[in-house]
Coordinates of C-alpha atoms in Angstrom, one line a residue:
X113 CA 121.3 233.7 -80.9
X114 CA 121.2 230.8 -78.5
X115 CA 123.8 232.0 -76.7
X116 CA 122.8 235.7 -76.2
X117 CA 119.4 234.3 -75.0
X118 CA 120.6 231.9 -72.6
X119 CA 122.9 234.7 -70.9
X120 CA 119.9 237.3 -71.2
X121 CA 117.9 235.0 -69.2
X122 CA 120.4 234.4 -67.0
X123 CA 121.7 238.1 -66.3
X124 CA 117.6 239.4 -66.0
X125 CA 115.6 236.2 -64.8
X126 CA 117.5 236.2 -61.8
X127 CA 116.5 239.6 -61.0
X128 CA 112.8 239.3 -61.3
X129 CA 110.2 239.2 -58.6
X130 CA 110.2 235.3 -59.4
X131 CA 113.7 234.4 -57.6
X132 CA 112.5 237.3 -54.4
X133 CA 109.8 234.7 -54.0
X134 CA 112.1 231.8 -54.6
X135 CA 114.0 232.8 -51.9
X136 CA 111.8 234.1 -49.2
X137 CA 110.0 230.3 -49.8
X138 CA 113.7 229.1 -49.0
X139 CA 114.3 230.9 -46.3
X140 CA 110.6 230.3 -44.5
X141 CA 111.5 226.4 -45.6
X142 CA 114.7 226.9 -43.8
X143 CA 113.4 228.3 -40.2
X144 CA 110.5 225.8 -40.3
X145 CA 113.4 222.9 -40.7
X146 CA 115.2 224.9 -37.6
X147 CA 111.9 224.3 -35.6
X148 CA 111.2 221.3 -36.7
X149 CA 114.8 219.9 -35.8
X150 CA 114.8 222.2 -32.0
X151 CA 110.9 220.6 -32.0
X152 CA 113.0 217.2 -32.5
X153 CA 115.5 217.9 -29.2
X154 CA 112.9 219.0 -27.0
X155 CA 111.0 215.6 -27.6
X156 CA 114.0 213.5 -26.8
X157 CA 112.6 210.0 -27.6
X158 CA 109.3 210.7 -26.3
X159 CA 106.3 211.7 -28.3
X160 CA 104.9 215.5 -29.0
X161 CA 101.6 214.9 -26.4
X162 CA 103.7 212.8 -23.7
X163 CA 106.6 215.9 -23.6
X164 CA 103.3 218.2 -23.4
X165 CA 101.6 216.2 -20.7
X166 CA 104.5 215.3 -18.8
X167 CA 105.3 219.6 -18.6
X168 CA 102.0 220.2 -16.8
X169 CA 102.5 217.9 -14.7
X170 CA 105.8 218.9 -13.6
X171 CA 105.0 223.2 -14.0
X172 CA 104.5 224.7 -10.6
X173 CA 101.6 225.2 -9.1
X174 CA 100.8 229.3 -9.0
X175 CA 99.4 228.8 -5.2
X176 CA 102.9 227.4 -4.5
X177 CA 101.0 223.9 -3.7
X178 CA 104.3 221.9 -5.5
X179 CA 103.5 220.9 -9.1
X180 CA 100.4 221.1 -11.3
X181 CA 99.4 217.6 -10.5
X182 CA 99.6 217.6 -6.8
X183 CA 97.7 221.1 -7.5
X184 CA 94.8 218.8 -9.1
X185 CA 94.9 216.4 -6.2
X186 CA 94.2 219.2 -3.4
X187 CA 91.5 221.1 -5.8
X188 CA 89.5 218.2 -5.7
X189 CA 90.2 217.5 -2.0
X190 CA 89.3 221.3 -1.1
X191 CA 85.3 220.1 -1.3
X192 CA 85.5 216.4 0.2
X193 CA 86.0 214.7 -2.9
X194 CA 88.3 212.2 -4.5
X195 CA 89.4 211.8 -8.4
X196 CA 87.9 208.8 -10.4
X197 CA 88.8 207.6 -13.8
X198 CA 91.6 210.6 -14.5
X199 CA 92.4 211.0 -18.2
X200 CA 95.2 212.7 -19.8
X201 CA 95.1 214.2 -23.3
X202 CA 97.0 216.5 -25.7
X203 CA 95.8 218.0 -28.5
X204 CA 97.7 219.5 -31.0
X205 CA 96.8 223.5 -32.0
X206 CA 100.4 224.3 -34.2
X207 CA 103.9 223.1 -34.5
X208 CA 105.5 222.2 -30.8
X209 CA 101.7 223.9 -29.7
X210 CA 99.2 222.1 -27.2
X211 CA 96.1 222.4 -25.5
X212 CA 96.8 219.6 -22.5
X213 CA 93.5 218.3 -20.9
X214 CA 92.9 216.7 -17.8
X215 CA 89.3 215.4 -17.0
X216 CA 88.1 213.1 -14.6
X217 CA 85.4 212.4 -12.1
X218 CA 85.1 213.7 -8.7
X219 CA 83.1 211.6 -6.1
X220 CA 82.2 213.8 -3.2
X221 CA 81.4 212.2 1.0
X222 CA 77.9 212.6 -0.1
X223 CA 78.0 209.8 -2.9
X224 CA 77.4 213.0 -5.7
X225 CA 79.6 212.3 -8.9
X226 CA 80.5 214.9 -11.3
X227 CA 82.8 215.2 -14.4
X228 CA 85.8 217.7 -14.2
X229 CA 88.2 219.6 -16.3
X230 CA 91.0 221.4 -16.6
X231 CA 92.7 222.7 -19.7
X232 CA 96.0 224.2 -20.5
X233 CA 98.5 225.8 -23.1
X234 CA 101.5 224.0 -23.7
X235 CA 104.5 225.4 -26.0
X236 CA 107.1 222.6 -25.9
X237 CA 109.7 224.3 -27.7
X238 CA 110.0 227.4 -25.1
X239 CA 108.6 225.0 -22.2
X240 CA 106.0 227.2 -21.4
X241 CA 102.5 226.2 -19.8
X242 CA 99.8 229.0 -19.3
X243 CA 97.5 228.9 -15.8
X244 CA 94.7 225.9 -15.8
X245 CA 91.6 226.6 -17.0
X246 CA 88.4 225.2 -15.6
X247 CA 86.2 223.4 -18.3
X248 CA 82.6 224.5 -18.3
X249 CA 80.4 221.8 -18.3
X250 CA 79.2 221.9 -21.8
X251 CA 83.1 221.4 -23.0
X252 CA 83.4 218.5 -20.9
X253 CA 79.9 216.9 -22.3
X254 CA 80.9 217.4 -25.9
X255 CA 84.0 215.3 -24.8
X256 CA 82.5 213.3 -23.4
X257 CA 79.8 212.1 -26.2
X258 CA 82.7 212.3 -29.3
X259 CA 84.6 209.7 -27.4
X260 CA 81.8 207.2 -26.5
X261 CA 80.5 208.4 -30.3
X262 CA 84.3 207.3 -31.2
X263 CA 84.0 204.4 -29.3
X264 CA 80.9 202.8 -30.6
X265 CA 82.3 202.8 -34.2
X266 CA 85.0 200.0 -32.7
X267 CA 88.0 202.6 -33.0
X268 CA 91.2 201.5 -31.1
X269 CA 91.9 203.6 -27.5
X270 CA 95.1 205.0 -29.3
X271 CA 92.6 206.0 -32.4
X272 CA 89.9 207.6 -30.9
X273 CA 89.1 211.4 -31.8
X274 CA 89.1 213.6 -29.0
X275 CA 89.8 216.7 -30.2

């Protein structure tokens, strides 16, 4: 009997909706390990947020003013102002996915300071960064009071939670 049962199971387990599942888990294992490992070459060395940062900086400009970052530099020039304190960030929204967030503050001729914003998509595998979005003031103030929130509790730079 031991036999028979053995190769029963064997001949009509297999078949079952069980081992359809078994493999379609596989497979979506597999292609997640294929991203993962073409997330892996598009980081080469560097961390996940600096590869993300480093491609806004370097994407073109849509005016055709060189890169993003010398785009930054002549939006804040275009009302007499000049950048303060600029801060990087990347925050992770999926696998190889950012949002990359520039802030800063802008001193204007008149002595008027003001927080600024701009936010972007990032997809590092494909290398793709969407057009900058201005931050609304109410984004940049809930920034603004999670990190001195953050910092109060004593939490390293490198730590602090600004997502």
């Amino acid at each position: 009997w031991m036999p028979i049962a053995a190769l029963a199971l064997l001949v009509f387990g297999g078949c079952g909706p069980s081992s359809v599942d078994e493999r379609s888990r596989a497979d979506d294992r597999e292609g997640e390990a294929e991203q993962r490992e073409a997330l892996r070459r598009a980081l080469d060395g560097g961390t996940e947020e600096g590869v993300a940062i480093k491609l806004v900086q370097a994407a073109p400009a849509a005016e055709g003013e060189g890169t993003m970052e010398k785009w930054l530099q002549s939006q804040a020039a275009t009302n007499g102002s000049s950048i303060f304190f600029p801060r990087w960030e990347a925050e992770r929204r999926g696998m190889g996915k950012y949002e990359v967030i520039f802030t800063c503050n802008l001193m204007r001729e008149d002595g008027l300071v003001e927080k600024w914003g701009v936010a972007w998509s990032v997809d590092i595998l494909s290398k793709m960064v969407s057009a900058p979005r201005l931050m609304t003031r109410s984004e940049l103030s809930a920034r603004a009071s999670r990190y001195f929130r953050d910092r109060r509790r004593g939490l390293a730079t490198e730590q602090l939670n600004t997502d």
